[in-house]
CSV table of C-alpha atoms and ligand atoms in Angstrom, one decimal:
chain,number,residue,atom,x,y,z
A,1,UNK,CA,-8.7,73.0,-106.5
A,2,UNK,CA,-6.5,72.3,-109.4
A,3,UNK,CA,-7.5,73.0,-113.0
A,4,UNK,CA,-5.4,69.8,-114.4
A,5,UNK,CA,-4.4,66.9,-114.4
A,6,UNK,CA,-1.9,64.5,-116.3
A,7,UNK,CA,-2.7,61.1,-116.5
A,8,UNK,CA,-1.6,60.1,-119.4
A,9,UNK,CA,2.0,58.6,-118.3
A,10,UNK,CA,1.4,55.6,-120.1
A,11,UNK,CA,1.8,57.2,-123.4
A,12,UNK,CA,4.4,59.6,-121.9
A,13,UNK,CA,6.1,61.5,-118.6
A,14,UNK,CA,7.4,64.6,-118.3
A,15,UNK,CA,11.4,65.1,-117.9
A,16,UNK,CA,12.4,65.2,-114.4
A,17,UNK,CA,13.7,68.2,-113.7
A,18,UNK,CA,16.9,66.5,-112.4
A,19,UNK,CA,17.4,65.1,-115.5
A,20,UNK,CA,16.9,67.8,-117.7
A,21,UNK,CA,19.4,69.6,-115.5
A,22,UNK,CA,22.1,66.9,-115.9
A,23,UNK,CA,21.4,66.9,-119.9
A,24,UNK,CA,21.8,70.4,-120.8
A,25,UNK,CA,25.7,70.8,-120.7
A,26,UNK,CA,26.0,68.0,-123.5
A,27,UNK,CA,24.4,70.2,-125.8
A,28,UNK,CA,26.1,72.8,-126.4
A,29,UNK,CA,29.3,72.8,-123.4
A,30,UNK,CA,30.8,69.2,-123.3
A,31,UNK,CA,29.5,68.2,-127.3
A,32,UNK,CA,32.0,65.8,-127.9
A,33,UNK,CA,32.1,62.9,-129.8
A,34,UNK,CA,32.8,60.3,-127.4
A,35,UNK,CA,35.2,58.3,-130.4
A,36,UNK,CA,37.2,61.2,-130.1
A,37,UNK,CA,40.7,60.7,-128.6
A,38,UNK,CA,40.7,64.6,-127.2
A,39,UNK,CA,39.5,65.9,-124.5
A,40,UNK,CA,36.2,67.1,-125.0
A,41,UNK,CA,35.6,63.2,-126.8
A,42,UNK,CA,37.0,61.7,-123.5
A,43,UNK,CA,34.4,63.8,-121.3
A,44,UNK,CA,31.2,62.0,-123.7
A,45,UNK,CA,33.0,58.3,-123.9
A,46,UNK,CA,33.3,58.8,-119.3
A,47,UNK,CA,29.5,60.1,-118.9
A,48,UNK,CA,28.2,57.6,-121.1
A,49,UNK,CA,29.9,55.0,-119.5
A,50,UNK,CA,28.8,56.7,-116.1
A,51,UNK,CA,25.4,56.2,-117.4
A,52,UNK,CA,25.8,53.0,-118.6
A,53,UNK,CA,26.7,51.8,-115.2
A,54,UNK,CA,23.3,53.8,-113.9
A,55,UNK,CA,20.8,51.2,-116.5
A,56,UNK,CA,22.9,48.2,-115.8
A,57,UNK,CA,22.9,48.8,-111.6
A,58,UNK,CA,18.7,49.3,-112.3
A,59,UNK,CA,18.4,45.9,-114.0
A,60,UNK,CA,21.3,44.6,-111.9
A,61,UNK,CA,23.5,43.3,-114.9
A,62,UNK,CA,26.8,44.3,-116.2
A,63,UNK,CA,27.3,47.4,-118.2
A,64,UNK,CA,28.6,45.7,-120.9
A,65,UNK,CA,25.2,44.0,-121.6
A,66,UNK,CA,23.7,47.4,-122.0
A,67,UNK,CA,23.0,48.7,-125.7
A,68,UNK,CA,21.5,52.1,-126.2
A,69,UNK,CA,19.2,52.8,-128.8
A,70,UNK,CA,16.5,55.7,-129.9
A,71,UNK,CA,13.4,54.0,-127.8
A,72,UNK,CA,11.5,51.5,-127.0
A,73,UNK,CA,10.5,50.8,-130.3
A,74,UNK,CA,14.0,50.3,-131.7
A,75,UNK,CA,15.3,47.8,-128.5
A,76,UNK,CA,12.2,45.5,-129.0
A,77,UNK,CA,13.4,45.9,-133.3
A,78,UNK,CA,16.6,45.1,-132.3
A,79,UNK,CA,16.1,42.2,-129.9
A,80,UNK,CA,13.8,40.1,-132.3
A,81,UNK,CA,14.9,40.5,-135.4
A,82,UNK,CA,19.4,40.8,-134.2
A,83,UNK,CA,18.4,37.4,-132.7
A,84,UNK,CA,16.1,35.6,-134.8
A,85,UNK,CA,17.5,36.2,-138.2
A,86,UNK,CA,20.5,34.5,-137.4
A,87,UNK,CA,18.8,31.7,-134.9
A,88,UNK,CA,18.7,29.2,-137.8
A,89,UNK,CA,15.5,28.3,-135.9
A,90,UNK,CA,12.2,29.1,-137.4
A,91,UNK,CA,9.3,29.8,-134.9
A,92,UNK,CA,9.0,32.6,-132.7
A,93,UNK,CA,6.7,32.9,-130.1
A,94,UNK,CA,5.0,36.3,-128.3
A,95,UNK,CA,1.7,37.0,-127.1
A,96,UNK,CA,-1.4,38.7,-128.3
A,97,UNK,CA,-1.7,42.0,-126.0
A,98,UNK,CA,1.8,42.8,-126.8
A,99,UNK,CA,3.0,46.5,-127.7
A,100,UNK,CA,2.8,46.9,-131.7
A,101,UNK,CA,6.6,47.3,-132.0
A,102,UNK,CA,6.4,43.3,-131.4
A,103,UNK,CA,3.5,42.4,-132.6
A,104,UNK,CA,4.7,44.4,-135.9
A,105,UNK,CA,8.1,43.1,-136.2
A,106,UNK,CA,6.4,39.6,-135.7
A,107,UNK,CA,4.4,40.0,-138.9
A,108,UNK,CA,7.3,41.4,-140.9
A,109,UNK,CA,9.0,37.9,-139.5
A,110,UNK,CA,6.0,36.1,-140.9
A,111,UNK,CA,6.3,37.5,-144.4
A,112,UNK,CA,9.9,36.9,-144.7
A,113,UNK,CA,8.9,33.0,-143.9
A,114,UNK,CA,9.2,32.8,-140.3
A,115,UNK,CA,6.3,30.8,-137.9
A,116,UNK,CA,4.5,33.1,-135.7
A,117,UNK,CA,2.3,31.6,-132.8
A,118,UNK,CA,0.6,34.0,-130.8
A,119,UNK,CA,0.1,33.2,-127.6
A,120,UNK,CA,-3.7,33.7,-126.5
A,121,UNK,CA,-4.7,35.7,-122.5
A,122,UNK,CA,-7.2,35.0,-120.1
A,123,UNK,CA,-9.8,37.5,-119.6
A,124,UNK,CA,-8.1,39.3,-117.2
A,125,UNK,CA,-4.6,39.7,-120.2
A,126,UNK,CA,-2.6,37.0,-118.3
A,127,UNK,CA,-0.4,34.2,-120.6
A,128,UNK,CA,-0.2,30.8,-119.2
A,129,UNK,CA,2.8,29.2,-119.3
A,130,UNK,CA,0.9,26.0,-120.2
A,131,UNK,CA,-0.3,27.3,-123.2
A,132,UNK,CA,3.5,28.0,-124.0
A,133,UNK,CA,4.8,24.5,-123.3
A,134,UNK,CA,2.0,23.5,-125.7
A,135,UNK,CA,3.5,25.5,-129.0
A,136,UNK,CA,7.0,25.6,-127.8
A,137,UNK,CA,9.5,23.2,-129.6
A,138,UNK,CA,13.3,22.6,-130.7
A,139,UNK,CA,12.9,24.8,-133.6
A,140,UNK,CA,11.7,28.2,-131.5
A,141,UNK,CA,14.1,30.7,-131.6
A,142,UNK,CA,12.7,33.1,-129.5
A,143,UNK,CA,10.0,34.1,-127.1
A,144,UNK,CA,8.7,37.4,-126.4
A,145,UNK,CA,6.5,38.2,-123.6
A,146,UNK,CA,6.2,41.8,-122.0
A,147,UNK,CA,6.3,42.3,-118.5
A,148,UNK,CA,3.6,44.6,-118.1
A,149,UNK,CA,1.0,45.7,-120.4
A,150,UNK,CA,0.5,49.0,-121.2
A,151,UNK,CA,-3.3,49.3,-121.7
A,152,UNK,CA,-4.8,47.2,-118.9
A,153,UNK,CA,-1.7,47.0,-117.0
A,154,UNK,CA,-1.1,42.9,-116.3
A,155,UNK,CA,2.0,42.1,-115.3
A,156,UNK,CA,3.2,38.9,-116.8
A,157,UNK,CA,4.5,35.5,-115.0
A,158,UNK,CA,7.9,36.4,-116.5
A,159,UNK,CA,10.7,34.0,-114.8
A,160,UNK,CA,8.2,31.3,-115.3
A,161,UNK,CA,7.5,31.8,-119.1
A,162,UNK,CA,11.2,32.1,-119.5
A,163,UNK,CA,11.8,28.8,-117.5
A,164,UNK,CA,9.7,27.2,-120.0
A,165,UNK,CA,11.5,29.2,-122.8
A,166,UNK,CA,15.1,27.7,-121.4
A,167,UNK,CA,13.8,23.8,-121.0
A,168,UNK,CA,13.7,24.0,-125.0
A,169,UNK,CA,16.4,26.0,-125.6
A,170,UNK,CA,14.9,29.6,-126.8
A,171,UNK,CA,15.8,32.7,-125.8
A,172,UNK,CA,13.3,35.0,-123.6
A,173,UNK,CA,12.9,38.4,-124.6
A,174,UNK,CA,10.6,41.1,-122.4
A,175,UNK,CA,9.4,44.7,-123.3
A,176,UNK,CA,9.9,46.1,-119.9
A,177,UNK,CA,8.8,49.9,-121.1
A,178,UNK,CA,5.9,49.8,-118.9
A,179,UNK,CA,7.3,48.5,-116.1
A,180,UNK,CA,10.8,49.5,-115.5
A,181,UNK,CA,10.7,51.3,-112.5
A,182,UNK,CA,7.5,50.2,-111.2
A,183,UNK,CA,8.4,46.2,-111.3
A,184,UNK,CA,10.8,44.7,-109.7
A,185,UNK,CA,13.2,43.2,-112.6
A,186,UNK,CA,16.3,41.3,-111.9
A,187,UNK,CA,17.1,39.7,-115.0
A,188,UNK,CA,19.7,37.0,-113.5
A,189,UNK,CA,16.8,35.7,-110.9
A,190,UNK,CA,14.1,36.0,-113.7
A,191,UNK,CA,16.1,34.5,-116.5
A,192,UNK,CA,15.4,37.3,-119.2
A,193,UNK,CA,18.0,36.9,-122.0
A,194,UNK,CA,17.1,40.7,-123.6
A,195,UNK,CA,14.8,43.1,-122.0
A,196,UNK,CA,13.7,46.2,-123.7
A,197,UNK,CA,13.6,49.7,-121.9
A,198,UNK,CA,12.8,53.5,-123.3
A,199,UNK,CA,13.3,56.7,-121.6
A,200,UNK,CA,10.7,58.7,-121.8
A,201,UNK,CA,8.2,56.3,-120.0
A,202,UNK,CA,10.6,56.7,-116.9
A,203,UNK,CA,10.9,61.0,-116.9
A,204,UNK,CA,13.2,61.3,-119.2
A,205,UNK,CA,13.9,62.5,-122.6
A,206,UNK,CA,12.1,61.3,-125.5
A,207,UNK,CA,14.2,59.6,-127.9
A,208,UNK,CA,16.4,56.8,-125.8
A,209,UNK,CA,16.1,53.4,-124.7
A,210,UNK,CA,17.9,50.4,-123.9
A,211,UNK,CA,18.2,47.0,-124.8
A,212,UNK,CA,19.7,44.6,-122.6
A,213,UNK,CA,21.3,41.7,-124.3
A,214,UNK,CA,22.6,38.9,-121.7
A,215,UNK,CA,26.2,38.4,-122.1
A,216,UNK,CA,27.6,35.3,-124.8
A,217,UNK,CA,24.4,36.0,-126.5
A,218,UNK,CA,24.6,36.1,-130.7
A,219,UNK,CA,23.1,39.2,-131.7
A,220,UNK,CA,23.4,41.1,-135.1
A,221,UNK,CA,22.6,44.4,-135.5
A,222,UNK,CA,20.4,46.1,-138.0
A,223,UNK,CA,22.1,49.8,-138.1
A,224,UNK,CA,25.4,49.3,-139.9
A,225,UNK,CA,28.2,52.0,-140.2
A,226,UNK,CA,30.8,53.2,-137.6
A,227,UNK,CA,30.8,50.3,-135.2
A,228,UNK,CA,29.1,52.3,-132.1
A,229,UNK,CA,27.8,50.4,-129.3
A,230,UNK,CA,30.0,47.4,-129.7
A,231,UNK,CA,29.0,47.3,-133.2
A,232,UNK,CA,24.9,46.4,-132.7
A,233,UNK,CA,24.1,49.5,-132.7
A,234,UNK,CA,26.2,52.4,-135.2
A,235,UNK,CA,25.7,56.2,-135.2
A,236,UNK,CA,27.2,58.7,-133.3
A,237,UNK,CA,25.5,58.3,-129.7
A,238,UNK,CA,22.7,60.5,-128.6
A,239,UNK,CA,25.2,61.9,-125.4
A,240,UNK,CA,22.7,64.2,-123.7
A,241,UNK,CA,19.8,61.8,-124.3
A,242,UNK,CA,21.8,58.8,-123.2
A,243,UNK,CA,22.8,61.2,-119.8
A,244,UNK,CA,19.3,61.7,-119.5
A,245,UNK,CA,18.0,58.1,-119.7
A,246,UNK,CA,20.9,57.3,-116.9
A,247,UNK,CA,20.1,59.8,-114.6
A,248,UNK,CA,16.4,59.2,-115.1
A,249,UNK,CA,17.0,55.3,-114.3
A,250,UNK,CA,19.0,55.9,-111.2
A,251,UNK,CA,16.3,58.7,-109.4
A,252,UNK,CA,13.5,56.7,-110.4
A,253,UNK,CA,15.4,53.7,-108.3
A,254,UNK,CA,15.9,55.8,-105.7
A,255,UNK,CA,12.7,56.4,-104.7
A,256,UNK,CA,11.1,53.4,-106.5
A,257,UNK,CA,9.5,51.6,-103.4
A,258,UNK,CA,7.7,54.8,-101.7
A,259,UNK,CA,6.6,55.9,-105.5
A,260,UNK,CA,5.2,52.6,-106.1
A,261,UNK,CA,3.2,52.4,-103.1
A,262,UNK,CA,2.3,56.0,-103.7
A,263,UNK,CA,0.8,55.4,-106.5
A,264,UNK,CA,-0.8,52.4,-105.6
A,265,UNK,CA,-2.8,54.2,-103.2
A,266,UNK,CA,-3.7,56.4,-105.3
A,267,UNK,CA,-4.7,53.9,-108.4
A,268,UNK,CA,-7.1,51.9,-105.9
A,269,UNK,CA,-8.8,55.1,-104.8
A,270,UNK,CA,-9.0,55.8,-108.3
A,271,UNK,CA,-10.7,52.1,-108.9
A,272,UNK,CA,-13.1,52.4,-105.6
A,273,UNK,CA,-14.4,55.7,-106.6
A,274,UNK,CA,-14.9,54.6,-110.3
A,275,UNK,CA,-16.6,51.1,-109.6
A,276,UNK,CA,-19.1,53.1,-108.0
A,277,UNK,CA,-20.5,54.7,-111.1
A,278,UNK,CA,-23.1,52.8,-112.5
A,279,UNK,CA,-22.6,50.7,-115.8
A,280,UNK,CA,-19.0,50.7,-114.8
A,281,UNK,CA,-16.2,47.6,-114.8
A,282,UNK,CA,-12.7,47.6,-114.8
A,283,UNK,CA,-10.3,45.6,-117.2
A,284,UNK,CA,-7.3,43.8,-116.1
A,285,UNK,CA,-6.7,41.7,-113.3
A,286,UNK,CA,-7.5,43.6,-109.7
A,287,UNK,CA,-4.3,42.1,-108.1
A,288,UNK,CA,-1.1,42.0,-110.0
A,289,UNK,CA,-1.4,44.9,-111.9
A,290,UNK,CA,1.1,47.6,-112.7
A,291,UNK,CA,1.1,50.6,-109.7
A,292,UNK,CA,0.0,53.3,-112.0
A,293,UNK,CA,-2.8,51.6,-114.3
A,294,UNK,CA,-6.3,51.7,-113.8
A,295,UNK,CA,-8.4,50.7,-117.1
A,296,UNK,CA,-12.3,51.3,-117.0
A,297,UNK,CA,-14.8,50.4,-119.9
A,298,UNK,CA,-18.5,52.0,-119.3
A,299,UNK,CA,-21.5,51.0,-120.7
A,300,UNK,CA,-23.1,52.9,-123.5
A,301,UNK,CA,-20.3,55.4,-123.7
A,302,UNK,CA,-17.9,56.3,-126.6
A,303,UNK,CA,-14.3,56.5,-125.0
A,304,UNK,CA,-13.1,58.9,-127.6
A,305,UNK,CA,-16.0,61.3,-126.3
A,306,UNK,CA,-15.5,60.5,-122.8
A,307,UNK,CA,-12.1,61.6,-123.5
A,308,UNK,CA,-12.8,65.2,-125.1
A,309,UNK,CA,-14.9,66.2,-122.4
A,310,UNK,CA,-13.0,64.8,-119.3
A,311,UNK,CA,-10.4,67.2,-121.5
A,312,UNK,CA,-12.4,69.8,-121.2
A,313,UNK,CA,-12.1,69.7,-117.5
A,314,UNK,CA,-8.3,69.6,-117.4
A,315,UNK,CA,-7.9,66.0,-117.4
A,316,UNK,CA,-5.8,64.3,-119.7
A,317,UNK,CA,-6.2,60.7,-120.1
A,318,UNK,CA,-6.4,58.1,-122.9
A,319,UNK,CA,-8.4,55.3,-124.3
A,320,UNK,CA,-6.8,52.4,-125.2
A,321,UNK,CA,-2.8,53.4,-125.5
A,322,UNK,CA,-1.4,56.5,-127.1
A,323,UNK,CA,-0.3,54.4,-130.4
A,324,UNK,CA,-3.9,53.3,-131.2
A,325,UNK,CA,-5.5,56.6,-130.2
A,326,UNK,CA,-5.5,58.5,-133.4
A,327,UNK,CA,-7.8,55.1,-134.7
A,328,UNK,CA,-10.8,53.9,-134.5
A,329,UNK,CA,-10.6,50.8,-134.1
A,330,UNK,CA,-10.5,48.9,-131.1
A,331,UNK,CA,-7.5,47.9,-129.3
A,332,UNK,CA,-6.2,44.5,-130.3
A,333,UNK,CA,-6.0,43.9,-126.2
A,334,UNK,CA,-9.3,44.6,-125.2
A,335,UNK,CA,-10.4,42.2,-128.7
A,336,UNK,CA,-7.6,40.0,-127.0
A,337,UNK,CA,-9.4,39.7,-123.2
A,338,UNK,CA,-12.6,39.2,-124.9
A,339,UNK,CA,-14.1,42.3,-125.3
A,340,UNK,CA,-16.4,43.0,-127.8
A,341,UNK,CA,-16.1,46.2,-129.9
A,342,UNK,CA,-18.2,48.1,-128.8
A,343,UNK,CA,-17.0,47.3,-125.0
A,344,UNK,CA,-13.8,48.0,-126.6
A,345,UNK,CA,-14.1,51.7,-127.6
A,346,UNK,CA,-15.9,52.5,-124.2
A,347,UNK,CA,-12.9,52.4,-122.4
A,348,UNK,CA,-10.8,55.1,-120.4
A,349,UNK,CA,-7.1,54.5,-119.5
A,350,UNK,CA,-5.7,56.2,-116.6
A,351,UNK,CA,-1.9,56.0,-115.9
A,352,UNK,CA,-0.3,57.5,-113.3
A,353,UNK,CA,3.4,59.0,-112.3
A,354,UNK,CA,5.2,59.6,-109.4
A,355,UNK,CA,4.5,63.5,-109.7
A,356,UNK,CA,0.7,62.9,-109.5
A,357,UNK,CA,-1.0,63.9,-106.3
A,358,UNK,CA,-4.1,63.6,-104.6
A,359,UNK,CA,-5.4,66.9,-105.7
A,360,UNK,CA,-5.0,65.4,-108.8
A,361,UNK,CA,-7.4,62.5,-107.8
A,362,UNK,CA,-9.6,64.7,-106.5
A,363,UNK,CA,-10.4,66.4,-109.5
A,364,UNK,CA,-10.8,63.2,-111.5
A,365,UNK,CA,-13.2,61.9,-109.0
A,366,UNK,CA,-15.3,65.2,-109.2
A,367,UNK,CA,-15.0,65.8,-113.1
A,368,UNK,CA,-15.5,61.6,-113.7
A,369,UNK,CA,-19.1,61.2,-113.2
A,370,UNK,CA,-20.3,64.8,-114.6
A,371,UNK,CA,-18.2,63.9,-117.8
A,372,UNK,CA,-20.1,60.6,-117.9
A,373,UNK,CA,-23.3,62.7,-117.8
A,374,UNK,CA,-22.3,64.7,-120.2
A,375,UNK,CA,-21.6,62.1,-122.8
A,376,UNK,CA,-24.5,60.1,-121.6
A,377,UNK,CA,-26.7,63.2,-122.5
A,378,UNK,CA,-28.6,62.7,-118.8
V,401,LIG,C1,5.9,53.1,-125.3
V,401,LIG,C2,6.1,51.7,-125.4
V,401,LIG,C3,7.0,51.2,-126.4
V,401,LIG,C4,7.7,52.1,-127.4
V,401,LIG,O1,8.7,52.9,-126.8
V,401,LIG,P1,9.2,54.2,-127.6
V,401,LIG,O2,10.4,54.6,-126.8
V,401,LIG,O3,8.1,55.2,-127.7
V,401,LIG,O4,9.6,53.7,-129.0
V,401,LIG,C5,7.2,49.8,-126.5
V,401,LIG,N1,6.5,49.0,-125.7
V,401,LIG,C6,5.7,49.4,-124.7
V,401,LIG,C7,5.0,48.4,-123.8
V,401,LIG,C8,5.4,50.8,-124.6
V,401,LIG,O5,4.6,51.2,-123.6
């Protein structure tokens, strides 16, 4: 049997080795700047352009709405605050299990004299879109609601919220790092004004993301200097990064709808096996959730221990989300579906890729319950 397994592909993949391949000559071989009006220049400005086609055919908009940036982190920055500050509008809406690169920007928003409401979830991380149309008026700017969530995996009712959003004339934002790739996103049919994607959550390279910004929409930047990207988005591009993100994007499309259902096989074998441990339950909804999340809490268990001897064994997996795991505290989206603390900081999060296999499974379903024994001390 194996001796390890990664399931930790929430907080990151590894590079396909595809993409890697189709990285390395922009290193060191074709380094050009793509503003350059030589050769080598030209060769950067045609693959990024090549690569820019690749992210705009996977959310099935134009190139031209495509902006890259260095993450995830940076494109949900970007979206709130480009838009916002210039709205003239004062409320901006998100929701409470959202990634802390909103729910962060949203309180620098609030200090600097912006309204915040944060949209509550049901127990199972879900947002209602009656409990938008409740706080929603002529004065919202924005709305920001991720498609997925990356701790307990829920995707969101996305074209709904942003039907709401339009009928009061806001734009909809979505943090899609979860789940482009695993989703189904068209952002025409779901009427998502800016969508935020990273690379590394996809296999590949660490470093690179997207935003998506729907054409005629008003957007400042917030990196100023040489004009890059259409001018939202200066410093010389990240060429073998954005490459990688493009290729990355365009294999993981490829193969999307036998990877998803992959890995949704193996996810519910995952939750079977597990629900079958006593003092077990599982959190998130257990239909319409992402492919590759499963989310346990178990009773009388410290998740961070659970964790370090499930390592032991070779298997790497995570509590809450790899942002909050150097903390103690408990994740503002368990607190968020009504957890308690200590329920909270019981929990295990197992995320899956496309490269995981059953042998894989196999070894989490032997090394589960005897690290639960362990940290049970029976
Ligand atoms: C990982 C993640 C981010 C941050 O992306 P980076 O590329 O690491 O900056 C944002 N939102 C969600 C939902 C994520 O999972």
């Amino acid at each position: 049997m194996k001796k390890s397994a990664y399931f930790d592909n929430g907080a990151t993949t590894a590079v396909a080795k595809e993409v890697l391949d189709e990285m390395l000559p922009f290193f060191s071989e074709h380094y050009g700047n793509p503003s350059s009006i030589h050769s080598m220049g030209d060769i950067a400005a045609k693959v990024m352009s090549a690569s820019r086609k690749k992210v705009s055919n996977a959310l099935k908009c134009r190139p031209s709405e495509i902006i890259f940036t260095s993450g995830g982190t940076e494109s949900d920055n970007l979206a709130l605050i480009g838009t916002v500050l210039r709205s003239g509008k004062k409320k901006v809406i998100t929701s409470a299990v959202e990634h802390s690169a909103i729910l962060e920007v949203c309180a620098y928003l609030k200090r600097i004299g912006y309204d915040i409401v944060i949209l509550p979830v049901d127990k199972e991380g879900k947002v209602s879109t009656d409990s938008l149309a409740k706080v929603i008026d002529k004065d919202t700017a924005l709305v920001s609601v991720m498609t997925a969530n990356n701790v307990i995996g829920t995707i969101q009712p996305i074209a709904e919220l942003s039907d709401v959003t339009h009928k009061h004339n806001a734009l909809f934002h979505t943090d899609a790092v979860q789940a482009f790739t695993k989703v189904d996103i068209d952002v025409a049919r779901d009427g998502i004004d800016l969508l935020s994607i990273s690379g590394h959550k996809i296999h590949g390279p660490k470093g690179v993301g997207a935003l998506y910004v729907r054409n005629g929409i008003k957007i400042d930047p917030m990196i100023l200097g040489g004009g890059q990207e259409n001018g939202l988005r200066s410093s010389t591009e990240n060429v073998p990064c954005i490459v990688g993100l493009g290729k990355a994007a365009e294999l993981a499309m490829s193969t999307m709808n036998d990877d998803v259902k992959r890995m949704q096989r193996m996810r519910d074998e995952i939750i079977d096996s597990t629900l079958r441990i006593k003092g077990t339950y599982l959190n998130g909804p257990a239909d319409g959730r992402l492919c590759n999340n499963a989310h346990f809490g178990f009773d009388g268990v410290k998740g961070m221990d659970l964790i370090l001897s499930l390592n032991k064994m070779g298997i790497m997996a995570s509590t809450a989300s790899a942002c909050t795991a150097g903390s103690a505290d408990p994740s503002h989206v368990m607190t968020a579906i009504g957890r308690s603390a200590e329920e909270a900081l019981s929990s295990l999060r197992i995320s899956l890729s496309r490269y995981n296999t059953q042998e894989d499974v196999d070894l989490l379903r032997e090394s589960l319950p005897k690290a639960l024994r362990t940290v049970r001390g029976r």
